[in-house]
Every structure is written in C-alpha cells, then in structure tokens.
Coordinates of C-alpha atoms in Angstrom, one line a residue:
Chain A
M1 CA -3.1 37.8 21.5
K2 CA -3.8 34.1 21.4
V3 CA -1.9 32.2 18.6
Y4 CA -3.5 28.8 19.3
E5 CA -6.8 27.9 21.0
I6 CA -7.2 24.2 21.2
K7 CA -10.8 23.4 22.2
N8 CA -11.9 19.9 23.3
V9 CA -9.6 18.3 20.7
S10 CA -9.5 14.5 20.4
Y11 CA -7.6 12.5 17.8
R12 CA -8.0 8.9 16.8
Y13 CA -5.5 7.0 14.8
P14 CA -6.8 5.2 11.6
T15 CA -6.4 2.0 13.7
G16 CA -9.2 3.2 15.9
E17 CA -6.9 3.8 19.0
W18 CA -7.3 7.2 20.7
A19 CA -4.0 9.3 20.7
L20 CA -5.5 12.3 22.4
R21 CA -8.7 12.9 24.4
N22 CA -10.3 16.2 25.1
I23 CA -7.3 18.5 24.9
N24 CA -7.7 22.1 25.9
M25 CA -4.8 24.6 25.5
E26 CA -4.2 28.2 24.9
I27 CA -0.9 29.6 23.6
E28 CA -0.2 33.3 23.6
K29 CA 1.9 35.1 21.0
G30 CA 5.5 35.3 22.0
E31 CA 5.2 32.5 24.6
T32 CA 7.6 29.5 25.0
V33 CA 5.6 26.4 25.9
A34 CA 7.0 23.0 26.7
I35 CA 5.0 19.9 26.2
V36 CA 6.3 16.9 28.2
G37 CA 5.0 13.4 28.8
P38 CA 6.0 9.7 28.5
N39 CA 6.6 8.1 25.1
G40 CA 3.3 7.4 23.3
A41 CA 1.5 10.3 25.1
G42 CA 0.4 11.9 21.9
K43 CA 2.9 14.8 21.9
T44 CA 4.0 14.5 18.3
T45 CA 0.4 14.0 17.2
L46 CA -0.5 17.3 19.0
L47 CA 2.2 19.1 17.1
K48 CA 1.0 17.6 13.8
L49 CA -2.5 18.8 14.6
M50 CA -1.1 22.3 15.4
D51 CA 0.7 22.3 12.1
A52 CA -2.5 21.3 10.2
L53 CA -0.8 18.1 8.9
V54 CA -3.7 16.1 10.4
L55 CA -7.1 17.3 11.5
P56 CA -8.8 16.5 14.8
S57 CA -11.3 13.7 15.0
E58 CA -13.3 15.9 17.5
G59 CA -13.0 19.5 18.7
E60 CA -11.5 22.5 17.1
I61 CA -8.1 24.3 16.8
L62 CA -8.1 28.0 16.2
F63 CA -4.9 29.6 14.8
E64 CA -4.9 33.4 15.3
G65 CA -8.7 33.2 15.8
K66 CA -9.4 31.2 12.7
P67 CA -10.3 27.5 12.7
I68 CA -7.8 25.1 11.2
T69 CA -9.5 23.3 8.3
E70 CA -8.5 21.2 5.3
E71 CA -7.8 24.4 3.4
T72 CA -5.2 25.4 6.0
M73 CA -3.1 22.4 4.9
T74 CA -2.1 24.1 1.7
D75 CA -2.5 27.8 2.8
P76 CA 0.8 29.5 2.0
E77 CA 0.3 32.1 4.6
F78 CA -0.2 29.5 7.4
R79 CA 2.8 27.6 6.1
R80 CA 5.0 30.7 6.2
K81 CA 3.9 31.6 9.7
V82 CA 4.2 28.1 11.3
G83 CA 7.5 26.1 11.1
F84 CA 7.7 22.5 12.2
L85 CA 11.0 20.9 13.1
F86 CA 10.6 17.1 13.0
Q87 CA 12.3 14.9 15.5
N88 CA 14.1 12.9 12.8
P89 CA 16.1 15.2 10.5
D90 CA 16.2 12.5 7.9
V91 CA 12.6 13.0 7.0
M92 CA 13.2 16.7 6.5
L93 CA 16.2 16.3 4.1
F94 CA 14.7 14.7 1.0
S95 CA 16.4 16.7 -1.7
A96 CA 19.7 16.1 -3.5
T97 CA 21.6 18.8 -1.7
V98 CA 21.3 20.7 1.6
L99 CA 20.8 24.0 -0.3
E100 CA 17.9 22.5 -2.2
D101 CA 16.4 21.2 1.0
V102 CA 16.7 24.6 2.8
A103 CA 15.3 26.4 -0.3
F104 CA 12.4 23.9 -0.7
G105 CA 10.0 26.0 1.5
P106 CA 11.1 29.5 0.5
V107 CA 11.0 28.6 -3.2
H108 CA 7.4 27.3 -2.8
L109 CA 6.5 30.5 -1.0
W110 CA 8.4 33.2 -2.8
G111 CA 9.7 31.7 -6.1
K112 CA 13.2 30.7 -7.2
E113 CA 15.2 33.9 -6.9
K114 CA 14.0 35.1 -3.4
G115 CA 13.8 31.5 -2.2
L116 CA 17.4 30.7 -3.0
K117 CA 18.6 34.0 -1.6
R118 CA 16.8 33.3 1.7
A119 CA 18.2 29.7 1.8
R120 CA 21.8 31.0 1.4
E121 CA 21.2 33.7 4.0
E122 CA 20.0 31.1 6.5
L123 CA 22.8 28.7 5.8
R124 CA 25.2 31.6 6.5
K125 CA 23.4 32.6 9.6
L126 CA 23.7 29.1 11.0
G127 CA 27.3 28.8 10.0
I128 CA 26.7 25.9 7.6
E129 CA 27.2 27.5 4.2
R130 CA 29.9 24.9 3.6
L131 CA 27.2 22.2 3.6
A132 CA 25.2 23.9 0.8
E133 CA 26.3 21.5 -2.0
R134 CA 26.6 18.4 0.1
H135 CA 24.2 15.4 -0.2
P136 CA 22.4 14.6 3.1
Y137 CA 24.2 11.2 3.0
N138 CA 27.4 12.9 3.9
L139 CA 26.2 14.8 7.0
S140 CA 26.8 14.0 10.7
G141 CA 23.9 14.0 13.1
G142 CA 24.6 17.5 14.3
E143 CA 24.9 18.8 10.8
K144 CA 21.6 17.2 9.8
K145 CA 19.9 18.8 12.8
K146 CA 21.4 22.3 11.8
A147 CA 20.4 21.8 8.2
S148 CA 16.8 20.8 9.3
I149 CA 16.7 23.9 11.5
A150 CA 17.7 26.0 8.5
C151 CA 14.9 24.3 6.5
V152 CA 12.4 25.7 9.0
T153 CA 13.9 29.1 9.8
S154 CA 14.5 30.0 6.1
M155 CA 10.7 30.4 5.9
E156 CA 10.9 33.2 8.6
P157 CA 8.2 31.5 10.8
E158 CA 6.5 33.4 13.6
V159 CA 5.5 30.2 15.4
L160 CA 8.0 27.3 15.8
L161 CA 6.8 23.8 16.6
L162 CA 9.8 21.7 17.8
D163 CA 9.7 18.0 18.2
E164 CA 12.4 16.8 20.6
P165 CA 15.0 19.2 19.1
T166 CA 17.9 18.1 21.3
R167 CA 17.4 14.4 21.0
D168 CA 20.4 12.3 20.0
L169 CA 22.7 15.3 19.9
D170 CA 26.1 15.7 21.6
L171 CA 26.6 18.5 24.2
R172 CA 27.9 21.1 21.7
N173 CA 24.9 20.6 19.4
R174 CA 22.5 20.5 22.3
N175 CA 23.9 23.9 23.4
F176 CA 23.6 25.2 19.8
V177 CA 19.9 24.3 19.7
L178 CA 19.3 25.8 23.2
E179 CA 20.9 29.0 22.0
M180 CA 18.7 29.1 18.9
I181 CA 15.6 28.7 21.1
R182 CA 16.8 31.4 23.5
G183 CA 17.3 33.7 20.4
W184 CA 13.7 33.0 19.2
K185 CA 12.4 33.7 22.7
A186 CA 14.3 37.0 22.7
E187 CA 12.8 37.8 19.3
K188 CA 9.3 37.2 20.8
K189 CA 8.6 34.3 18.5
T190 CA 6.1 31.7 19.7
V191 CA 7.8 28.4 20.5
V192 CA 6.1 25.1 21.3
V193 CA 8.6 22.5 22.2
V194 CA 8.0 18.8 22.8
T195 CA 10.9 17.6 25.0
H196 CA 12.4 15.5 27.7
D197 CA 15.4 17.8 28.1
L198 CA 15.3 19.6 31.5
R199 CA 17.3 22.6 30.2
L200 CA 14.6 23.2 27.5
I201 CA 11.8 22.8 30.1
R202 CA 13.6 25.5 32.2
L203 CA 13.5 27.9 29.3
A204 CA 9.7 27.6 28.9
D205 CA 7.2 30.1 30.3
R206 CA 4.6 27.3 30.7
V207 CA 4.6 23.6 30.7
Y208 CA 1.9 21.1 29.8
V209 CA 2.2 17.5 31.0
L210 CA 0.4 15.2 28.4
K211 CA -0.6 11.6 28.7
G212 CA -3.3 11.2 26.2
E213 CA -4.9 14.1 28.0
V214 CA -3.6 17.2 29.8
L215 CA -2.5 16.2 33.3
F216 CA -0.9 19.5 34.3
E217 CA -0.5 23.1 33.2
G218 CA 1.7 25.6 34.9
T219 CA 5.2 27.0 35.2
P220 CA 8.4 24.8 35.2
R221 CA 8.8 25.7 38.9
E222 CA 5.4 24.5 39.7
L223 CA 6.0 21.3 37.8
F224 CA 9.3 20.6 39.5
S225 CA 7.7 21.1 42.9
R226 CA 5.4 18.2 42.3
P227 CA 7.4 15.0 42.1
E228 CA 4.4 12.8 41.4
L229 CA 3.7 14.7 38.2
I230 CA 7.4 14.5 37.2
E231 CA 7.2 10.8 37.6
S232 CA 4.0 10.5 35.5
A233 CA 5.7 12.6 32.8
N234 CA 8.6 10.1 32.9
L235 CA 11.0 13.0 33.4
D236 CA 14.3 13.2 35.4
V237 CA 14.1 15.4 38.4
P238 CA 17.0 17.9 38.4
E239 CA 19.7 16.9 41.0
I240 CA 19.5 20.3 42.6
V241 CA 15.7 20.0 43.0
K242 CA 16.2 16.5 44.6
L243 CA 18.7 18.0 47.0
F244 CA 16.3 20.7 48.1
H245 CA 13.5 18.1 48.6
M246 CA 15.9 16.0 50.7
L247 CA 16.8 19.0 52.8
G248 CA 13.1 19.7 53.3
L249 CA 13.4 23.1 51.7
K250 CA 10.2 24.5 50.3
E251 CA 11.8 26.4 47.4
T252 CA 12.3 24.7 44.0
P253 CA 15.4 26.2 42.3
L254 CA 15.6 25.7 38.5
S255 CA 19.3 26.2 38.3
V256 CA 22.5 25.8 40.4
E257 CA 22.9 29.6 40.4
E258 CA 19.4 30.0 41.8
A259 CA 20.0 27.3 44.4
G260 CA 23.1 29.2 45.5
E261 CA 21.2 32.4 46.0
I262 CA 18.5 30.6 48.0
L263 CA 21.1 28.8 50.2
S264 CA 23.2 31.9 50.8
G265 CA 20.0 33.7 51.9
L266 CA 19.4 30.9 54.4
C267 CA 22.9 31.0 55.9
V268 CA 23.1 32.7 59.3
K269 CA 26.1 34.9 59.6
P270 CA 28.2 34.3 62.8
Chain B
M1 CA 25.6 -15.8 8.6
G2 CA 23.9 -17.3 5.6
F3 CA 24.9 -16.9 2.0
L4 CA 21.7 -14.9 1.2
E5 CA 22.4 -12.4 4.1
D6 CA 26.0 -12.1 3.2
T7 CA 25.2 -11.2 -0.4
A8 CA 22.4 -8.8 0.6
R9 CA 24.7 -7.0 3.1
E10 CA 27.5 -6.7 0.5
V11 CA 25.2 -5.4 -2.2
L12 CA 23.7 -2.9 0.3
E13 CA 27.2 -1.7 1.5
F14 CA 28.4 -1.5 -2.1
T15 CA 25.3 0.5 -3.3
T16 CA 25.4 2.8 -0.3
E17 CA 29.1 3.6 -0.9
A18 CA 29.1 3.6 -4.7
V19 CA 25.9 5.5 -5.4
F20 CA 25.4 7.8 -2.5
S21 CA 28.8 8.9 -1.4
E22 CA 29.3 11.0 -4.7
R23 CA 33.0 10.7 -4.0
H24 CA 34.2 11.0 -7.6
T25 CA 31.7 13.7 -8.6
R26 CA 33.8 16.4 -6.9
K27 CA 37.0 15.7 -8.9
N28 CA 38.1 18.2 -11.5
G29 CA 37.9 15.7 -14.4
L30 CA 36.6 16.0 -18.0
L31 CA 33.1 14.5 -17.5
Q32 CA 32.6 16.3 -14.1
R33 CA 33.1 19.6 -15.8
L34 CA 30.5 19.0 -18.5
D35 CA 27.0 20.5 -18.5
P36 CA 24.8 17.7 -17.1
R37 CA 22.2 18.1 -19.9
L38 CA 24.9 17.7 -22.6
K39 CA 26.5 14.8 -20.7
T40 CA 23.1 13.0 -20.5
V41 CA 22.5 13.4 -24.3
S42 CA 26.1 12.5 -25.2
L43 CA 26.1 9.4 -23.1
V44 CA 22.7 8.3 -24.4
V45 CA 23.9 8.8 -28.0
L46 CA 27.1 6.8 -27.3
V47 CA 25.1 3.9 -25.6
A48 CA 22.6 3.9 -28.5
T49 CA 25.5 3.7 -31.0
V50 CA 27.2 0.9 -29.1
V51 CA 24.1 -1.3 -28.9
S52 CA 23.6 -1.0 -32.7
L53 CA 27.2 -2.2 -33.5
Q54 CA 27.8 -5.6 -35.1
D55 CA 31.6 -5.4 -35.5
I56 CA 33.5 -6.7 -32.4
R57 CA 36.5 -4.5 -33.3
I58 CA 34.5 -1.3 -33.2
V59 CA 32.8 -2.3 -29.9
V60 CA 36.3 -2.9 -28.4
A61 CA 37.3 0.6 -29.7
F62 CA 34.3 2.1 -28.0
Y63 CA 35.1 0.2 -24.8
F64 CA 38.6 1.7 -24.8
L65 CA 37.1 5.1 -25.5
A66 CA 35.1 4.6 -22.2
L67 CA 38.4 3.8 -20.4
V68 CA 40.0 6.9 -21.9
L69 CA 37.1 9.0 -20.6
A70 CA 37.4 7.4 -17.2
V71 CA 41.1 8.3 -17.1
M72 CA 40.4 11.9 -18.3
S73 CA 37.7 12.1 -15.6
K74 CA 40.3 11.1 -12.9
L75 CA 38.3 7.9 -12.0
P76 CA 40.3 5.0 -10.6
V77 CA 40.5 2.7 -13.6
V78 CA 40.6 -0.6 -11.6
E79 CA 37.5 0.4 -9.5
F80 CA 35.7 1.5 -12.7
T81 CA 36.5 -1.7 -14.5
K82 CA 35.5 -3.8 -11.5
R83 CA 32.1 -2.0 -11.3
V84 CA 31.5 -2.7 -14.9
W85 CA 32.5 -6.4 -15.0
I86 CA 31.1 -7.4 -11.6
F87 CA 27.5 -7.6 -12.9
I88 CA 28.2 -8.6 -16.5
P89 CA 28.6 -12.4 -16.0
V90 CA 25.4 -12.5 -14.0
F91 CA 23.2 -10.6 -16.5
T92 CA 24.7 -11.6 -19.8
G93 CA 25.6 -15.2 -18.8
I94 CA 21.9 -16.0 -18.7
I95 CA 21.4 -14.9 -22.3
A96 CA 24.8 -15.2 -23.9
I97 CA 25.8 -18.7 -22.8
P98 CA 22.7 -20.5 -24.2
S99 CA 23.1 -18.7 -27.5
I100 CA 26.5 -20.4 -28.0
F101 CA 24.5 -23.6 -28.5
M102 CA 21.4 -22.2 -30.1
V103 CA 22.8 -20.1 -32.9
P104 CA 23.1 -22.3 -36.0
G105 CA 26.4 -22.5 -37.8
E106 CA 29.8 -24.3 -38.1
T107 CA 30.5 -26.6 -35.1
A108 CA 33.2 -25.4 -32.7
F109 CA 33.0 -28.1 -30.0
K110 CA 30.5 -30.4 -28.3
V111 CA 29.7 -30.7 -24.6
L112 CA 27.1 -32.8 -22.8
G113 CA 25.5 -33.6 -26.1
L114 CA 25.1 -29.9 -27.0
T115 CA 26.8 -28.4 -30.0
A116 CA 28.5 -25.0 -29.8
T117 CA 28.9 -23.1 -33.0
W118 CA 31.5 -20.4 -34.1
E119 CA 28.6 -18.1 -35.0
G120 CA 27.1 -18.7 -31.5
I121 CA 30.4 -17.9 -29.8
R122 CA 30.9 -14.8 -31.9
W123 CA 27.3 -13.6 -31.1
A124 CA 27.9 -14.3 -27.3
V125 CA 31.2 -12.3 -27.3
L126 CA 29.6 -9.5 -29.3
F127 CA 26.6 -9.4 -26.9
T128 CA 28.8 -9.4 -23.8
L129 CA 31.1 -6.7 -25.1
R130 CA 28.2 -4.5 -26.2
V131 CA 26.6 -4.8 -22.7
A132 CA 29.9 -4.2 -21.0
T133 CA 30.6 -1.1 -23.1
A134 CA 27.1 0.3 -22.7
V135 CA 27.3 -0.3 -18.9
S136 CA 30.7 1.4 -18.9
Y137 CA 29.1 4.6 -20.3
A138 CA 26.2 4.4 -17.9
I139 CA 28.7 3.9 -15.0
L140 CA 30.8 6.8 -16.3
F141 CA 27.7 8.9 -16.1
T142 CA 26.7 7.9 -12.5
M143 CA 30.3 8.2 -11.2
T144 CA 30.8 11.7 -12.5
S145 CA 27.3 13.2 -12.0
R146 CA 25.8 14.5 -8.8
W147 CA 22.2 13.6 -8.2
N148 CA 21.0 17.2 -8.0
E149 CA 22.6 17.9 -11.5
I150 CA 20.8 14.9 -13.0
V151 CA 17.5 16.0 -11.5
S152 CA 18.0 19.6 -12.8
A153 CA 18.9 18.1 -16.2
L154 CA 15.7 16.2 -16.2
A155 CA 13.8 19.3 -15.4
S156 CA 15.4 21.2 -18.3
F157 CA 14.3 18.4 -20.6
R158 CA 10.7 19.3 -19.5
V159 CA 10.2 16.1 -17.6
P160 CA 7.1 16.7 -15.4
G161 CA 7.6 17.9 -11.8
M162 CA 5.8 14.9 -10.4
V163 CA 8.1 12.5 -12.1
I164 CA 11.1 14.4 -10.8
T165 CA 9.6 14.4 -7.3
I166 CA 9.0 10.6 -7.4
T167 CA 12.6 10.1 -8.7
T168 CA 14.1 12.2 -6.0
L169 CA 12.1 10.6 -3.3
T170 CA 13.0 7.1 -4.6
Y171 CA 16.7 8.0 -4.5
R172 CA 16.4 9.3 -0.9
Y173 CA 14.2 6.3 0.1
V174 CA 16.6 3.8 -1.3
F175 CA 19.4 5.4 0.7
L176 CA 17.5 5.6 3.9
L177 CA 16.1 2.1 3.6
A178 CA 19.4 0.6 2.6
K179 CA 20.9 2.3 5.7
L180 CA 18.1 1.0 7.9
L181 CA 18.4 -2.5 6.5
L182 CA 22.2 -2.5 7.0
D183 CA 21.8 -1.3 10.6
A184 CA 19.2 -4.0 11.3
M185 CA 21.6 -6.7 9.8
H186 CA 24.5 -5.5 11.8
S187 CA 22.4 -5.4 15.0
R188 CA 21.2 -9.0 14.4
R189 CA 24.8 -10.1 13.6
A190 CA 25.9 -8.6 16.9
R191 CA 23.3 -10.8 18.8
L192 CA 23.8 -14.0 16.8
A193 CA 25.9 -16.8 18.1
G194 CA 27.0 -19.3 15.5
E195 CA 25.9 -19.6 11.9
L196 CA 22.4 -19.9 10.5
G197 CA 21.3 -22.6 8.1
M198 CA 19.9 -21.8 4.7
V199 CA 16.3 -22.1 5.7
E200 CA 16.8 -20.1 8.9
S201 CA 18.6 -17.5 6.8
W202 CA 15.7 -17.2 4.4
K203 CA 13.3 -16.9 7.3
E204 CA 15.3 -14.1 8.8
A205 CA 15.5 -12.3 5.4
G206 CA 11.7 -12.5 5.2
K207 CA 11.4 -10.9 8.6
H208 CA 13.8 -8.1 7.5
I209 CA 11.8 -7.4 4.4
G210 CA 8.5 -7.3 6.4
A211 CA 10.0 -4.9 9.1
T212 CA 11.5 -2.7 6.4
F213 CA 8.2 -2.5 4.6
I214 CA 6.5 -1.3 7.8
K215 CA 9.3 1.2 8.5
A216 CA 9.2 2.5 4.9
N217 CA 5.5 3.1 5.2
A218 CA 6.0 5.2 8.4
L219 CA 9.0 7.0 6.9
G220 CA 7.0 7.8 3.7
E221 CA 4.2 9.4 5.7
D222 CA 6.6 11.5 7.7
I223 CA 8.5 12.7 4.7
Y224 CA 5.2 13.7 3.0
Y225 CA 4.3 15.7 6.2
A226 CA 7.7 17.4 6.2
M227 CA 7.1 18.5 2.6
L228 CA 3.6 19.6 3.3
S229 CA 4.7 21.6 6.3
R230 CA 7.1 23.6 4.1
G231 CA 4.4 24.5 1.5
Y232 CA 4.5 21.6 -0.9
T233 CA 1.6 21.6 -3.3
N234 CA 2.5 18.7 -5.6
E235 CA 4.8 20.9 -7.6
V236 CA 8.5 20.8 -7.7
Q237 CA 10.5 23.9 -8.7
P238 CA 14.0 23.0 -9.9
I239 CA 16.5 25.6 -8.7
R240 CA 19.5 25.1 -10.9
E241 CA 20.4 26.7 -14.2
F242 CA 23.2 25.7 -16.6
R243 CA 25.3 27.4 -19.2
L244 CA 27.3 25.7 -21.9
G245 CA 31.1 26.4 -22.0
K246 CA 34.0 25.7 -24.3
V247 CA 34.6 22.2 -22.9
D248 CA 30.9 21.3 -23.6
Y249 CA 31.1 22.5 -27.2
A250 CA 34.4 20.6 -27.7
F251 CA 33.0 17.4 -26.2
S252 CA 29.8 17.5 -28.3
I253 CA 31.8 18.0 -31.5
V254 CA 34.1 15.1 -30.7
T255 CA 31.2 12.8 -29.7
A256 CA 29.2 13.8 -32.9
L257 CA 32.3 13.1 -35.0
V258 CA 33.0 9.7 -33.4
V259 CA 29.4 8.6 -33.8
L260 CA 29.1 9.8 -37.4
L261 CA 32.4 8.2 -38.5
T262 CA 31.3 4.9 -36.9
L263 CA 28.0 5.0 -38.6
A264 CA 29.6 5.8 -41.9
F265 CA 32.2 3.0 -41.5
T266 CA 29.6 0.4 -40.5
R267 CA 27.5 1.3 -43.5
G268 CA 30.4 1.0 -45.9
L269 CA 30.6 4.7 -46.7
L270 CA 34.2 5.0 -45.7

C-alpha cells in the first residue's frame, strides 16, 4: 500500500524563489526512505509538504490515496498518523515543562486524561521520566532531542518524518536515535528521514538524492556505487567504499563486516 | 566593548539566569508549597494594600514582612534584596527626585536655585519605599513560582486559552531570543580586537537588533509549524489541577488578617 504519492510537486517560497521543481516520489507503507542532498536542496520543505504544514504551489500529494488539502492541516486523524521531528528541538519545546510539551499532541487528540497518561508512558519508555517537570531551559542537547522525540512518538504515529535527527548530537545520543529508528523499522512503521548521516542512509530501504529536483532514486548500495552522485549530494563516501574503489573492486560494501565477508571470499587459500 | 553592549549583555545574562533557571522554585519553602492560585491572589492583595499606604512606618513593616517571607521560603536574602533594589533607583529616581523640589511645603534645603521641601522628601521616601515593597512581593512571586504553575493558575482564573498561549510563547521566545542574542554577542566579542567607540557600539547594537528580528520571524514560523504538526487548533488545554491544603488555608487567614488590621489602623478604627 502506498502511503505517499507525490505527483509533479513544485513549491515556490513567498519570495518567488523555487525550492522544489517537479518532484515525483512514492513511499510504501513500512518503508524506510532517506532523502539526501546539499544544504538548500529543499529537503526540509519537502517534509513540510508531506506533513501538510505547507501546500504545494503546483502538483499534488496523496496520503493513503487521498489528496492533502487545506483541511488536512487540522485533520486530527492525519495529525495522529504522521509525526514530524523538527531539526531544531528548541522549536518543538514551547511549553513550561517537558511533560506539558510531550502531552501537547496527545491532549489535543485524546483529551487531558488519556493525553497525560500517554505522555508519561512515552517519557518512561525513552528513559527520561526524570525530565518531566523540568523547564526546557535546563536540558542538554541530547535531552532536548529525546524530549522532542517523545513529543512525536507520544501521538503513536504510523509515519515518521525526521529532519536531520542525528545532527549536533554526540556519539551516545546518535546511537540512541539510530536504535529508535531501527525499532520503528522493525515495527514496520513508515520512516522518511532527511539526513547527511551515513549510518542512517545505510538503514534505509531506498534513497532519494534531492537538489531542487530528484537526481536519483535507488538503494543505498546503488547510491554509494556512484561517486559522482555522492559528490552532488554533498555526502561523505564511507571509507570502506573508498577503499574498494581504490582496489578496483566492483562490490560496494555498506559496512566493515560486509567488506570483511567480500574480502574473505576473494582470498585464495594456499 | 561599548557601554551599551556591556549593559545589554549583563541584562541578558541576569534575565536568563534569574528568570529561566527556576533555581529557587524547587526549594521546600513556605511560598513554594502554596497553591499557585492562592499565592497569586494573596500577593496581588498584598501589593494593592502596599500601594494604598500613606504611612512610612507601615510600609516599612510590610517590607520586613516580605523579607520574613523570603527567609521562610529559603531564598537567599542578599540576592533577593539586590534584585529588588537594583532597579529601584532607575525607575523611581525619575519620578521621586523631581518631586522633592516640586511638592510645596516647608523648605528643607536649596540646591542650584531649586528648593527642596520636607513634604517633598517625605513623599519621595514614601514613594520609593512603596515601590520597593511592591516589587519585593512581585519578586517573591517570580522566585518561588514555576512558569507552568503560573500558566495553570491563569487557566483556573478562566483567562482565555489564546491569552495563555501568547503568554507561554512570549516566555519561551524571550528565553530563546535572549540566548540567541547572548551567543551572537559572545561570538562577536571573540572576533573583536580592541574596544569600540560609542557610535560604533550603537551601530553594532542596531545590527544585532535587525538580525535578531529576522531570526525571531523564522523561529516563530517554525514553532507554529511544530504546534500545528501536533494537532494544535488555536486551543490550549491546561493539564494541571490544584488542591488547597492546610498551609494554603493558614497563609490565606494570616494574609487576610494582616490586610484587614492594616486597613483598620490606617482608617483610625484601631
């Protein structure tokens, strides 16, 4: 089943400048899709369009077969199904305490009692119940990110739109986010992630390279086997891929373990 | 660094630390234990009583009552006193000092051709003390109340949801923008060799204000999108409920007695 069908979508900023031109995409239920591209490529704008926060200047976006319109913006069912994790957690934490921020969505959807219950459950699940009564002022970067993830997951979304979720995080917090995404993938949730993080790209079933328009669509392996595309997406090439290219090997391993398996297969036993 | 920038930086640092850290609100003191609704009403009544007083001795008694409440709320008395008196000379000086020469009465002294009167001095002292005492109660309130409690108290007084949303967002914005402005100032300081003259300093301050305005606009849009994404429909649902306890009843009785006795005394009924 197709969750999103993006048909010939273009978006023009109020200044008149085009952010996106003629975008066509299809995202299946349960898929993990990475969107990569250089800064200013329109990736965040695309996520906003998919979350019905802004509407396309041209073209059409279908969500579960129905077109996204102005009514979708305030449709509670759409809001429950689709969660958007913003790049900057500060914009997601606007209440007086973390609990109130996490409960903001659930309380709007299900009322005070159930909303608060869901918010507390989510804080517990993410291991941050100690932050419940804290003001966002007092949180570290990692804590803010976890709190903003809880704001989204407390609404039990089926589709997660993630805007650079590992940006500005230390290794431990990056791993935490990575594990969260692995969990959502295992639960067959649909995940669309805008990222420059190679580890996140490796997790994806499909990758789109965006630069105002779609430059590439394929698997992470296909992307990493095309250095010119990686360059246009302003991405780092994994060291192990570079090594394989230098050695003139045709395979494109996505991890050190995979590279080890390929190399051990090539070894000739004496 | 210029005088203007130094002052702005210090005000921003002070505001960020004093208002947003909520350091004292977690202490187990008298005012922290009070129901926020009752605390709001009591402190408003106390401030209203103070500003209606004409007898300096009674104003001084109310000032000492504020100090007693500060001690009972485990607030550092020196810091509390500093917070009160730091702004008093600025605000009251403008009004109180001219009145020394403008209120008619018996001559006290003459300076630069102006005649100061005993009535003028008495009025200036009374005015300054009244302002200091009223400010003391207001600061007691802010130092012992968490923002979420104040917001919930407003909601229980049936203040419209839209007003509460605007108040909450303003609070959050002031914090985020203060942080942004401070970071910008620190970053410029790090790149500045030598001192700026007064004109240069004003020009730089103008640039900061312009840049902050642009950033505030972008931030505001993103915060609105983050709210919309989580089901916001221009309605805020407060999530806190309060119950009055023994301390609340005791505090209200004492406050009511103090106010009634004061009114009776000032009207010659005692």
